[in-house]
């Protein structure tokens, strides 16, 4: 009997007493005068053999008279400064698990610091939270009721599985992104009044910012980080935790975040504008190698005697039965790629004749290039635009406009000009008459019936001789239409607020592509297309109908005279669009690098450069001497 009393006594001490103690602590929790945080810290977690074990309060049986207490297990990432949406990554090894028991709203005390709350693993949107739940305790109770519960026996197993899954799918730049996020959070804290009034925390945060910035450097992925980066990350988290404990003004945080967002958007706008300017500037500038090349070739050309300066097969240049190409360019390397790629895919190279027109500055160099690198059996003619005596300002309105004081002011005194500020319309190529020669094809080739016009930023991938056998059905220009996007419609290029444009053209009409066009010169002469071009150029002397360029006047000049070619003849966008469909590229007869990102420039799109570079022999002496490399 005595032993029995002893056993009962021990049971009362080891079992019943903890229950009373626990009940007393719960009572203290629901007492507004007691510290809820102290209770949470005690019952949050206990450690056994180095592992954290989580307590779970099970649901009680429901009663009509009394609402059931709710036991919710939720994760509180202790290293998060506060649950803002810009928290991009979190490390599970720094998490702790807490248990929270709650009843109805009336008995839940007001929380002192809403920034420190983490209700679910997903980051909270503070703006939405504060606007939707002015009473934080009501917000907490609502989130608790919405939180799903799960059996306590599966918690450890589930979390272990989640950790393993996260490790397998963790992005390669997880720590880099985390470090960048820490910098943002630290700078935010430094701007808040509560932190500014604490010199110790301020100095610590500034020191951490320097350390993290130095560790981060230009790293793009975790493997680029130094070995000390993880230590800096942990040290910064500790400093941010101190800042979180000091700062409790949620409204100030939201206000500052909005200010930072506005400032970032403004900086992004400025950087985009600068990027556009620099891209345009790079596109206009001539690379050093392409400047060196014509100088070396010109010097070499004038060392030849007169008999060595002539091309072979010149009797073919006016034979209408052959396949004739028109190429107007001052870029020697680009012109060489057009000719080489065309000839390499021609079924009968000897039937192809290339008519190249260039300016006086590059005339000798262009001739020297093709004299030293003849395109197989194809015929080459190189002409100087200065030799076209019929092309003068009295005949050509555009030539007169290009030399006008207003046009010079538009280009060379842009800061004083009141004209359009869009940089793409200030490209020097628009000042060159070479860019407008495409409207004078019948005058340049008076004995030819058909000619294929090619831009110098194209690469040919298939035989093009089939274009000469096409029946254009009375149209002058065979071209690939560009109706896929809204910005390729007429209203993108022409000013439809002007009655001259709105009365004569459809704003939704489909545009078409210059760069590879088969022209019926006989039909051109019959319809007097050149005169149509002159008439509209005179009407646009003040640039009120369209801005500069050749496509807008082309749309007007060849209005209702376009024969639509199959899209497989001509694929566009390789000079500005990095996402051109690969299947379209592979099946296209001609690839067009229209845009600023030309393949011979450093800013060219890398994945498209090889299509162009494979037609350049970089082992040639002139290219090596001028340091022109792939």
Coordinates of C-alpha atoms in Angstrom, one line a residue:
X1 CA 0.0 0.0 0.0
X2 CA 2.8 2.3 0.9
X3 CA 4.4 1.7 -2.5
X4 CA 1.2 2.4 -4.2
X5 CA 0.9 5.9 -2.5
X6 CA 4.5 6.6 -3.5
X7 CA 3.7 5.8 -7.1
X8 CA 0.6 7.9 -7.1
X9 CA 2.6 10.8 -5.7
X10 CA 5.2 10.6 -8.3
X11 CA 2.5 10.5 -11.0
X12 CA 0.9 13.6 -9.6
X13 CA 4.3 15.4 -9.7
X14 CA 5.3 14.3 -13.2
X15 CA 1.9 14.4 -15.0
X16 CA -0.6 16.5 -13.2
X17 CA 1.7 19.4 -12.2
X18 CA 2.9 20.2 -15.8
X19 CA -0.8 20.3 -16.8
X20 CA -1.5 23.0 -14.1
X21 CA 1.6 24.9 -15.1
X22 CA 0.7 24.7 -18.8
X23 CA -2.9 25.8 -18.0
X24 CA -1.6 28.7 -15.9
X25 CA 0.6 29.8 -18.9
X26 CA -2.3 29.6 -21.3
X27 CA -4.4 31.7 -18.9
X28 CA -1.6 34.3 -18.8
X29 CA -1.6 34.3 -22.6
X30 CA -5.3 35.2 -22.8
X31 CA -4.8 37.8 -20.1
X32 CA -4.2 41.1 -21.8
X33 CA -1.9 42.2 -19.1
X34 CA 0.5 39.3 -19.6
X35 CA 3.1 39.0 -22.3
X36 CA 1.9 37.0 -25.3
X37 CA 5.4 37.1 -26.9
X38 CA 6.9 35.5 -23.8
X39 CA 4.5 32.6 -24.0
X40 CA 5.2 32.1 -27.7
X41 CA 8.9 32.0 -27.2
X42 CA 8.6 29.3 -24.5
X43 CA 6.2 26.9 -26.3
X44 CA 7.5 27.7 -29.8
X45 CA 10.0 24.8 -30.0
X46 CA 12.1 22.5 -28.0
X47 CA 15.4 20.9 -28.9
X48 CA 16.2 17.3 -28.7
X49 CA 19.6 15.9 -29.7
X50 CA 20.2 19.0 -31.8
X51 CA 16.9 18.7 -33.7
X52 CA 14.0 21.1 -33.4
X53 CA 10.8 19.3 -32.5
X54 CA 7.5 21.1 -33.1
X55 CA 4.6 21.2 -30.7
X56 CA 1.1 20.9 -32.1
X57 CA -2.1 21.8 -30.3
X58 CA -4.9 19.5 -31.6
X59 CA -8.4 20.7 -32.3
X60 CA -10.9 20.3 -29.5
X61 CA -14.5 19.0 -29.8
X62 CA -16.8 21.8 -31.0
X63 CA -19.4 23.3 -28.7
X64 CA -22.3 25.6 -29.4
X65 CA -21.6 27.7 -26.4
X66 CA -17.9 28.0 -26.8
X67 CA -15.8 28.3 -29.9
X68 CA -13.0 25.8 -30.4
X69 CA -9.4 26.9 -30.0
X70 CA -7.5 26.6 -33.2
X71 CA -4.0 25.1 -33.4
X72 CA -2.0 26.3 -36.3
X73 CA 1.6 25.5 -37.2
X74 CA 3.2 28.2 -39.3
X75 CA 6.7 29.0 -40.4
X76 CA 8.4 32.2 -39.3
X77 CA 11.6 32.8 -41.3
X78 CA 13.7 34.4 -38.5
X79 CA 16.1 36.0 -41.0
X80 CA 13.5 37.9 -43.0
X81 CA 13.6 41.6 -42.2
X82 CA 9.8 41.8 -42.8
X83 CA 7.5 40.0 -45.1
X84 CA 7.6 42.2 -48.2
X85 CA 7.1 40.9 -51.7
X86 CA 10.7 41.7 -52.7
X87 CA 12.0 38.9 -50.4
X88 CA 13.0 36.7 -53.3
X89 CA 14.7 33.7 -51.6
X90 CA 14.8 32.2 -48.2
X91 CA 17.1 29.6 -46.7
X92 CA 15.3 26.9 -44.9
X93 CA 18.2 26.2 -42.6
X94 CA 17.5 29.5 -40.7
X95 CA 13.8 28.8 -40.2
X96 CA 12.2 28.1 -36.8
X97 CA 8.8 26.7 -36.2
X98 CA 6.2 28.2 -33.9
X99 CA 2.9 27.1 -32.5
X100 CA 0.0 29.5 -32.1
X101 CA -3.3 28.9 -30.3
X102 CA -6.1 31.4 -30.9
X103 CA -9.7 31.8 -30.1
X104 CA -12.2 34.4 -31.2
X105 CA -11.3 37.9 -32.1
X106 CA -12.5 39.5 -28.9
X107 CA -10.0 37.5 -26.8
X108 CA -7.0 38.0 -29.1
X109 CA -4.8 40.9 -27.9
X110 CA -3.7 43.7 -30.3
X111 CA -0.3 42.9 -31.7
X112 CA 2.4 45.6 -31.1
X113 CA 4.4 45.1 -34.3
X114 CA 2.6 44.1 -37.5
X115 CA 5.8 44.1 -39.5
X116 CA 7.1 41.1 -37.6
X117 CA 4.0 38.9 -38.4
X118 CA 4.4 36.0 -40.7
X119 CA 1.2 34.1 -41.2
X120 CA 2.0 31.8 -44.0
X121 CA 5.2 30.9 -45.9
X122 CA 4.3 33.3 -48.8
X123 CA 5.4 36.9 -48.4
X124 CA 2.7 39.4 -47.5
X125 CA 1.8 42.5 -49.5
X126 CA 1.9 45.1 -46.8
X127 CA -0.2 47.6 -48.7
X128 CA -3.0 45.1 -49.3
X129 CA -2.8 43.8 -45.8
X130 CA -3.0 47.2 -44.1
X131 CA -5.7 48.5 -46.3
X132 CA -7.8 45.3 -46.0
X133 CA -7.3 44.7 -42.2
X134 CA -7.0 47.9 -40.2
X135 CA -7.4 45.7 -37.1
X136 CA -4.3 43.4 -37.2
X137 CA -5.8 41.0 -34.7
X138 CA -8.8 40.4 -37.0
X139 CA -6.4 39.9 -39.9
X140 CA -4.5 37.3 -37.8
X141 CA -7.6 35.4 -36.9
X142 CA -8.9 35.4 -40.5
X143 CA -5.6 34.1 -41.8
X144 CA -5.5 31.4 -39.1
X145 CA -9.0 30.2 -40.0
X146 CA -7.9 30.0 -43.7
X147 CA -4.7 28.1 -42.9
X148 CA -5.0 24.3 -43.7
X149 CA -4.2 21.9 -40.9
X150 CA -2.5 18.5 -41.2
X151 CA -1.8 15.6 -38.9
X152 CA 1.0 16.3 -36.5
X153 CA 2.7 13.0 -37.2
X154 CA 3.4 14.0 -40.9
X155 CA 4.9 17.4 -40.2
X156 CA 8.5 16.4 -39.8
X157 CA 8.3 14.0 -42.8
X158 CA 6.7 16.5 -45.0
X159 CA 9.2 19.3 -44.1
X160 CA 12.1 16.9 -44.7
X161 CA 10.6 16.1 -48.1
X162 CA 10.2 19.8 -48.9
X163 CA 13.8 20.6 -47.9
X164 CA 15.1 17.9 -50.2
X165 CA 12.9 19.1 -53.1
X166 CA 14.1 22.7 -52.6
X167 CA 17.7 21.6 -52.7
X168 CA 17.1 19.8 -56.0
X169 CA 15.3 22.7 -57.6
X170 CA 17.2 25.6 -56.1
X171 CA 18.2 28.1 -58.9
X172 CA 21.8 28.6 -59.8
X173 CA 21.6 32.2 -58.7
X174 CA 19.7 31.8 -55.4
X175 CA 22.4 33.3 -53.1
X176 CA 23.1 36.1 -55.6
X177 CA 19.5 37.1 -55.6
X178 CA 19.4 36.8 -51.8
X179 CA 22.4 39.1 -51.4
X180 CA 20.9 41.7 -53.8
X181 CA 17.6 41.5 -51.8
X182 CA 19.5 42.1 -48.6
X183 CA 21.1 45.3 -50.1
X184 CA 17.7 46.6 -50.9
X185 CA 16.3 45.9 -47.5
X186 CA 19.4 47.4 -45.8
X187 CA 19.1 50.6 -47.8
X188 CA 15.4 50.8 -46.9
X189 CA 16.1 50.5 -43.2
X190 CA 18.8 53.2 -43.4
X191 CA 16.2 55.6 -44.8
X192 CA 13.7 55.1 -41.9
X193 CA 13.6 57.6 -39.0
X194 CA 13.7 54.9 -36.3
X195 CA 16.9 53.5 -37.7
X196 CA 18.5 56.9 -38.3
X197 CA 18.1 57.6 -34.6
X198 CA 20.1 54.6 -33.7
X199 CA 23.8 55.3 -34.6
X200 CA 25.0 51.9 -33.7
X201 CA 22.6 50.0 -36.0
X202 CA 23.1 52.6 -38.7
X203 CA 26.9 52.1 -38.7
X204 CA 26.5 48.4 -38.6
X205 CA 24.1 48.4 -41.6
X206 CA 26.4 50.6 -43.6
X207 CA 29.3 48.3 -42.9
X208 CA 27.2 45.3 -43.9
X209 CA 26.2 47.0 -47.2
X210 CA 29.9 47.6 -48.1
X211 CA 30.8 44.0 -47.3
X212 CA 27.9 42.5 -49.2
X213 CA 28.5 44.8 -52.2
X214 CA 32.1 43.8 -52.3
X215 CA 31.3 40.1 -52.0
X216 CA 28.6 40.3 -54.7
X217 CA 30.6 42.2 -57.2
X218 CA 29.6 41.3 -60.8
X219 CA 28.5 37.8 -59.9
X220 CA 25.6 36.4 -62.0
X221 CA 25.4 33.0 -60.4
X222 CA 26.3 31.4 -57.1
X223 CA 29.5 29.8 -58.4
X224 CA 30.9 33.3 -59.1
X225 CA 30.7 34.3 -55.5
X226 CA 33.7 34.2 -53.2
X227 CA 33.9 31.7 -50.4
X228 CA 33.3 34.4 -47.8
X229 CA 29.9 35.4 -49.4
X230 CA 27.8 33.1 -47.2
X231 CA 29.4 34.5 -44.1
X232 CA 28.6 38.0 -45.3
X233 CA 25.0 36.8 -46.0
X234 CA 24.5 35.5 -42.4
X235 CA 26.1 38.6 -40.9
X236 CA 23.8 40.9 -42.9
X237 CA 20.8 38.8 -41.8
X238 CA 21.7 39.4 -38.2
X239 CA 22.0 43.1 -38.7
X240 CA 18.7 43.2 -40.6
X241 CA 17.0 41.4 -37.7
X242 CA 18.2 44.2 -35.3
X243 CA 16.7 46.7 -37.7
X244 CA 13.4 44.8 -37.7
X245 CA 13.2 44.9 -34.0
X246 CA 13.7 48.6 -33.9
X247 CA 11.4 49.6 -36.8
X248 CA 7.7 49.3 -36.1
X249 CA 6.1 52.0 -38.2
X250 CA 4.4 50.0 -41.0
X251 CA 3.0 53.2 -42.7
X252 CA 6.6 54.6 -43.0
X253 CA 7.8 51.3 -44.5
X254 CA 5.0 51.3 -47.1
X255 CA 5.6 55.0 -47.9
X256 CA 9.3 54.5 -48.4
X257 CA 8.8 51.4 -50.5
X258 CA 6.5 53.4 -52.8
X259 CA 9.1 56.1 -53.1
X260 CA 11.8 53.6 -53.9
X261 CA 9.6 52.0 -56.6
X262 CA 8.9 55.4 -58.2
X263 CA 12.6 56.3 -58.1
X264 CA 13.6 52.9 -59.6
X265 CA 11.0 53.3 -62.4
X266 CA 12.4 56.7 -63.2
X267 CA 16.0 55.4 -63.3
X268 CA 14.9 52.6 -65.6
X269 CA 13.3 55.1 -68.0
X270 CA 16.5 57.2 -68.0
X271 CA 18.6 54.1 -68.6
X272 CA 16.4 52.9 -71.5
X273 CA 16.7 56.3 -73.1
X274 CA 20.5 56.2 -72.7
X275 CA 20.6 52.7 -74.1
X276 CA 18.6 53.7 -77.2
X277 CA 20.9 56.7 -77.8
X278 CA 24.1 54.6 -77.4
X279 CA 22.7 51.9 -79.7
X280 CA 21.8 54.4 -82.4
X281 CA 25.2 56.0 -82.0
X282 CA 26.9 52.6 -82.4
X283 CA 24.9 51.8 -85.4
X284 CA 25.9 55.0 -87.1
X285 CA 29.6 54.8 -86.3
X286 CA 31.9 52.9 -88.6
X287 CA 34.0 50.3 -86.8
X288 CA 37.7 50.8 -86.9
X289 CA 38.3 47.7 -89.0
X290 CA 35.7 48.7 -91.6
X291 CA 37.4 52.1 -91.8
X292 CA 40.8 50.5 -92.3
X293 CA 39.7 48.1 -95.0
X294 CA 38.7 50.6 -97.7
X295 CA 41.9 52.6 -97.1
X296 CA 44.1 49.6 -97.6
X297 CA 42.1 48.5 -100.7
X298 CA 42.2 51.9 -102.3
X299 CA 45.9 52.1 -101.9
X300 CA 46.3 48.7 -103.5
X301 CA 43.9 49.6 -106.4
X302 CA 45.9 52.6 -107.6
X303 CA 49.0 50.5 -107.8
X304 CA 47.4 48.4 -110.6
X305 CA 47.8 49.4 -114.2
X306 CA 44.7 50.2 -116.3
X307 CA 44.4 46.7 -117.8
X308 CA 44.3 45.1 -114.4
X309 CA 41.5 47.4 -113.2
X310 CA 38.8 45.9 -115.5
X311 CA 36.3 43.1 -114.7
X312 CA 35.7 40.1 -117.0
X313 CA 32.5 39.3 -118.9
X314 CA 31.4 42.9 -119.2
X315 CA 29.4 42.0 -122.3
X316 CA 26.9 40.4 -120.0
X317 CA 26.0 43.5 -117.9
X318 CA 23.1 44.5 -120.3
X319 CA 21.9 41.1 -121.4
X320 CA 18.2 41.0 -120.4
X321 CA 18.1 37.2 -120.5
X322 CA 20.3 36.9 -117.4
X323 CA 19.6 37.3 -113.8
X324 CA 20.4 40.9 -112.7
X325 CA 20.9 42.1 -109.2
X326 CA 21.0 45.7 -108.0
X327 CA 23.0 46.4 -104.9
X328 CA 23.7 50.0 -103.6
X329 CA 26.2 50.1 -100.8
X330 CA 29.3 51.8 -99.3
X331 CA 30.0 48.8 -97.0
X332 CA 32.5 46.6 -98.8
X333 CA 32.4 43.6 -96.4
X334 CA 28.5 43.6 -96.4
X335 CA 28.4 43.8 -100.2
X336 CA 30.8 40.9 -100.4
X337 CA 28.6 38.7 -98.2
X338 CA 25.5 39.5 -100.3
X339 CA 27.4 38.5 -103.5
X340 CA 29.2 35.4 -102.0
X341 CA 26.0 34.0 -100.4
X342 CA 24.0 34.5 -103.6
X343 CA 26.5 32.9 -105.9
X344 CA 27.2 29.9 -103.5
X345 CA 23.5 28.9 -103.8
X346 CA 23.0 29.7 -107.5
X347 CA 22.3 26.7 -109.7
X348 CA 24.0 28.4 -112.7
X349 CA 26.4 31.1 -111.3
X350 CA 27.5 32.2 -114.8
X351 CA 24.0 33.5 -115.5
X352 CA 24.0 35.9 -112.6
X353 CA 25.1 39.6 -112.9
X354 CA 25.7 41.9 -109.9
X355 CA 25.4 45.6 -110.4
X356 CA 27.0 47.4 -107.4
X357 CA 26.7 51.2 -107.1
X358 CA 28.8 52.9 -104.4
X359 CA 30.0 56.5 -103.6
X360 CA 33.2 58.2 -104.8
X361 CA 34.9 57.5 -101.5
X362 CA 34.6 53.7 -101.7
X363 CA 34.6 53.2 -105.4
X364 CA 38.2 52.2 -105.8
X365 CA 38.1 50.0 -102.7
X366 CA 35.0 48.2 -103.9
X367 CA 36.5 47.5 -107.3
X368 CA 39.7 46.3 -105.7
X369 CA 37.9 43.9 -103.4
X370 CA 36.0 42.1 -106.2
X371 CA 39.1 42.2 -108.5
X372 CA 41.0 40.3 -105.9
X373 CA 38.1 38.1 -104.8
X374 CA 36.0 37.4 -107.9
X375 CA 32.7 35.6 -107.2
X376 CA 33.3 32.5 -109.3
X377 CA 31.7 32.6 -112.7
X378 CA 29.3 35.4 -111.9
X379 CA 29.7 38.8 -113.4
X380 CA 30.4 42.0 -111.4
X381 CA 29.9 45.6 -112.3
X382 CA 30.9 48.4 -109.9
X383 CA 29.7 51.9 -110.6
X384 CA 30.3 55.3 -109.1
X385 CA 27.2 57.3 -108.3
X386 CA 29.0 60.4 -109.3
X387 CA 28.9 59.2 -112.9
X388 CA 25.1 59.4 -113.0
X389 CA 25.0 62.9 -114.5
X390 CA 21.3 62.7 -114.9
X391 CA 20.8 62.4 -111.1
X392 CA 20.9 66.0 -110.0
X393 CA 18.9 68.3 -107.8
X394 CA 16.9 69.7 -110.7
X395 CA 15.7 66.2 -111.6
X396 CA 15.4 64.6 -108.2
X397 CA 13.4 66.4 -105.5
X398 CA 14.9 64.2 -102.7
X399 CA 18.4 65.2 -103.8
X400 CA 17.4 68.9 -103.5
X401 CA 15.9 68.3 -100.1
X402 CA 18.9 66.4 -98.8
X403 CA 21.1 69.5 -99.4
X404 CA 18.7 72.0 -98.0
X405 CA 19.6 74.1 -94.9
X406 CA 16.6 72.7 -93.0
X407 CA 17.8 69.2 -93.5
X408 CA 21.3 70.0 -92.4
X409 CA 19.9 71.7 -89.3
X410 CA 17.8 68.6 -88.6
X411 CA 20.8 66.4 -88.6
X412 CA 23.8 68.4 -87.4
X413 CA 22.1 70.9 -85.0
X414 CA 19.5 68.5 -83.5
X415 CA 19.6 70.3 -80.1
X416 CA 18.3 73.4 -81.8
X417 CA 15.9 71.8 -84.3
X418 CA 12.2 71.7 -83.5
X419 CA 11.7 68.5 -85.6
X420 CA 11.0 65.0 -84.4
X421 CA 13.3 63.9 -81.6
X422 CA 13.3 60.2 -82.5
X423 CA 16.9 59.2 -83.0
X424 CA 16.2 56.6 -85.6
X425 CA 15.1 59.2 -88.1
X426 CA 18.5 60.9 -87.8
X427 CA 20.6 58.1 -89.2
X428 CA 23.1 59.4 -91.7
X429 CA 22.1 56.8 -94.2
X430 CA 19.0 58.9 -94.9
X431 CA 21.3 61.7 -96.1
X432 CA 23.0 59.4 -98.7
X433 CA 21.5 59.3 -102.1
X434 CA 22.6 55.7 -102.3
X435 CA 19.6 55.0 -100.0
X436 CA 17.2 56.5 -102.5
X437 CA 18.6 55.0 -105.7
X438 CA 16.0 52.2 -105.5
X439 CA 13.5 54.7 -106.9
X440 CA 15.5 55.2 -110.1
X441 CA 16.0 51.6 -111.3
X442 CA 14.7 52.1 -114.8
X443 CA 17.1 55.1 -115.3
X444 CA 20.1 53.1 -114.0
X445 CA 19.3 50.0 -116.1
X446 CA 17.6 51.3 -119.3
X447 CA 18.1 48.0 -121.2
X448 CA 16.9 45.5 -118.5
X449 CA 13.3 44.2 -118.1
X450 CA 13.5 42.8 -114.6
X451 CA 16.0 43.3 -111.7
X452 CA 16.2 42.0 -108.2
X453 CA 17.0 44.6 -105.6
X454 CA 19.0 43.5 -102.6
X455 CA 19.9 45.4 -99.4
X456 CA 23.5 45.1 -98.2
X457 CA 22.3 43.6 -94.8
X458 CA 20.9 40.4 -96.2
X459 CA 22.2 36.8 -96.5
X460 CA 21.0 34.5 -99.3
X461 CA 20.4 30.9 -98.4
X462 CA 18.7 29.5 -101.6
X463 CA 18.7 29.9 -105.3
X464 CA 16.8 33.1 -106.3
X465 CA 16.5 32.5 -110.0
X466 CA 12.9 31.5 -109.7
X467 CA 11.9 35.1 -108.9
X468 CA 12.5 36.1 -112.5
X469 CA 9.9 33.6 -113.8
X470 CA 7.2 34.9 -111.5
X471 CA 4.1 36.5 -113.1
X472 CA 3.6 39.7 -111.2
X473 CA 0.1 40.1 -112.8
X474 CA 0.6 43.7 -113.9
X475 CA 2.2 44.8 -110.6
X476 CA 5.6 46.6 -110.4
X477 CA 7.0 45.4 -107.1
X478 CA 7.1 41.8 -105.9
X479 CA 7.6 41.9 -102.1
X480 CA 6.9 39.9 -98.9
X481 CA 4.1 41.6 -97.0
X482 CA 4.4 42.3 -93.2
X483 CA 0.9 42.1 -91.9
X484 CA 1.7 40.0 -88.8
X485 CA 2.1 43.0 -86.5
X486 CA 0.1 46.2 -86.1
X487 CA 3.2 48.3 -86.3
X488 CA 3.7 47.2 -89.9
X489 CA 0.5 48.8 -91.1
X490 CA 0.4 52.1 -93.1
X491 CA -0.6 54.2 -90.1
X492 CA 2.7 53.4 -88.4
X493 CA 4.7 55.0 -91.2
X494 CA 2.4 57.8 -92.6
X495 CA 0.8 60.8 -90.9
X496 CA -2.9 60.1 -91.3
X497 CA -3.8 63.3 -89.5
X498 CA -2.8 65.0 -92.8
X499 CA -5.8 65.0 -95.2
X500 CA -3.4 64.3 -98.2
X501 CA -2.6 60.9 -96.6
X502 CA -6.0 60.1 -95.0
X503 CA -7.9 60.7 -98.3
X504 CA -5.6 58.6 -100.5
X505 CA -4.6 55.6 -98.3
X506 CA -5.9 53.0 -95.9
X507 CA -4.4 53.3 -92.4
X508 CA -4.8 49.5 -91.9
X509 CA -3.3 48.5 -95.3
X510 CA -0.6 45.9 -95.1
X511 CA 3.0 47.1 -95.3
X512 CA 5.7 45.2 -97.1
X513 CA 9.4 44.7 -96.9
X514 CA 12.2 46.5 -98.7
X515 CA 15.4 44.5 -98.9
X516 CA 14.6 41.8 -101.5
X517 CA 12.3 43.0 -104.2
X518 CA 11.8 41.8 -107.8
X519 CA 10.9 44.8 -110.0
X520 CA 9.3 44.7 -113.4
X521 CA 11.0 47.6 -115.1
X522 CA 8.8 47.5 -118.1
X523 CA 5.7 47.9 -116.1
X524 CA 7.5 50.6 -114.0
X525 CA 8.0 52.6 -117.1
X526 CA 4.5 52.1 -118.3
X527 CA 3.0 53.3 -115.0
X528 CA 5.5 56.1 -114.7
X529 CA 6.3 55.2 -111.1
X530 CA 9.3 57.5 -110.8
X531 CA 7.1 60.5 -111.5
X532 CA 4.7 59.3 -108.8
X533 CA 7.6 59.2 -106.4
X534 CA 8.7 62.7 -107.3
X535 CA 5.3 64.2 -106.9
X536 CA 4.9 62.9 -103.3
X537 CA 8.5 63.9 -102.4
X538 CA 7.7 67.5 -103.4
X539 CA 4.6 67.4 -101.2
X540 CA 6.6 66.1 -98.2
X541 CA 9.3 68.8 -98.4
X542 CA 8.6 69.9 -94.8
X543 CA 8.3 66.2 -93.6
X544 CA 4.7 66.5 -92.6
X545 CA 3.5 63.4 -94.5
X546 CA 6.2 61.0 -93.2
X547 CA 9.5 61.2 -91.5
X548 CA 12.7 60.3 -93.3
X549 CA 13.5 56.9 -94.8
X550 CA 12.7 54.9 -97.9
X551 CA 9.9 52.6 -96.8
X552 CA 7.2 55.3 -96.2
X553 CA 7.7 56.8 -99.7
X554 CA 7.9 53.3 -101.1
X555 CA 4.5 52.4 -99.6
X556 CA 3.0 55.5 -101.3
X557 CA 4.8 55.2 -104.6
X558 CA 3.9 51.5 -105.1
X559 CA 0.4 51.8 -103.6
X560 CA -1.7 49.1 -105.3
X561 CA 1.2 47.9 -107.4
X562 CA 2.6 45.2 -105.0
X563 CA 2.6 41.5 -105.8
X564 CA 2.8 39.6 -102.5
X565 CA 5.5 37.0 -102.5
X566 CA 5.4 33.9 -100.3
X567 CA 6.8 34.6 -96.9
X568 CA 9.5 31.9 -97.3
X569 CA 11.3 34.2 -99.7
X570 CA 12.2 36.8 -97.1
X571 CA 12.5 36.6 -93.3
X572 CA 12.9 39.9 -91.4
X573 CA 14.0 41.1 -88.0
X574 CA 17.5 39.6 -87.4
X575 CA 18.8 43.1 -86.7
X576 CA 16.5 43.8 -83.8
X577 CA 14.5 40.7 -82.8
X578 CA 16.3 38.0 -80.8
X579 CA 13.3 35.7 -81.0
X580 CA 12.7 35.2 -84.8
X581 CA 11.2 31.8 -85.3
X582 CA 14.0 29.3 -86.1
X583 CA 11.9 27.3 -88.6
X584 CA 11.3 30.6 -90.6
X585 CA 15.0 31.3 -90.6
X586 CA 15.9 27.8 -91.9
X587 CA 13.3 27.8 -94.7
X588 CA 13.8 31.4 -95.8
X589 CA 15.6 32.2 -99.1
X590 CA 16.8 35.5 -97.8
X591 CA 17.6 36.5 -94.2
X592 CA 17.4 40.2 -93.5
X593 CA 19.3 42.0 -90.7
X594 CA 17.0 45.0 -90.7
X595 CA 17.5 47.1 -87.6
X596 CA 20.4 48.5 -85.7
X597 CA 22.0 45.3 -84.6
X598 CA 24.0 44.5 -87.8
X599 CA 26.0 41.3 -87.9
X600 CA 29.3 43.2 -88.6
X601 CA 28.9 45.3 -85.4
X602 CA 29.8 44.2 -81.9
X603 CA 26.2 44.9 -80.8
X604 CA 24.9 42.3 -83.3
X605 CA 22.7 39.5 -82.0
X606 CA 25.2 36.7 -81.3
X607 CA 23.1 33.7 -82.4
X608 CA 22.5 35.2 -85.8
X609 CA 26.1 36.3 -86.5
X610 CA 27.3 33.0 -87.8
X611 CA 24.8 33.0 -90.7
X612 CA 26.6 36.1 -92.0
X613 CA 30.2 35.4 -90.9
X614 CA 30.4 32.1 -92.7
X615 CA 30.5 34.0 -96.0
X616 CA 33.6 36.0 -94.9
X617 CA 37.1 34.6 -95.4
X618 CA 38.8 36.0 -92.3
X619 CA 42.1 34.6 -93.4
X620 CA 42.4 37.2 -96.2
X621 CA 45.4 39.5 -95.8
X622 CA 43.4 42.7 -95.8
X623 CA 41.1 41.5 -93.0
X624 CA 43.9 40.3 -90.9
X625 CA 45.8 43.6 -91.3
X626 CA 42.7 45.5 -90.3
X627 CA 42.0 43.2 -87.3
X628 CA 38.6 42.2 -88.6
X629 CA 37.7 38.9 -86.8
X630 CA 34.6 36.8 -86.5

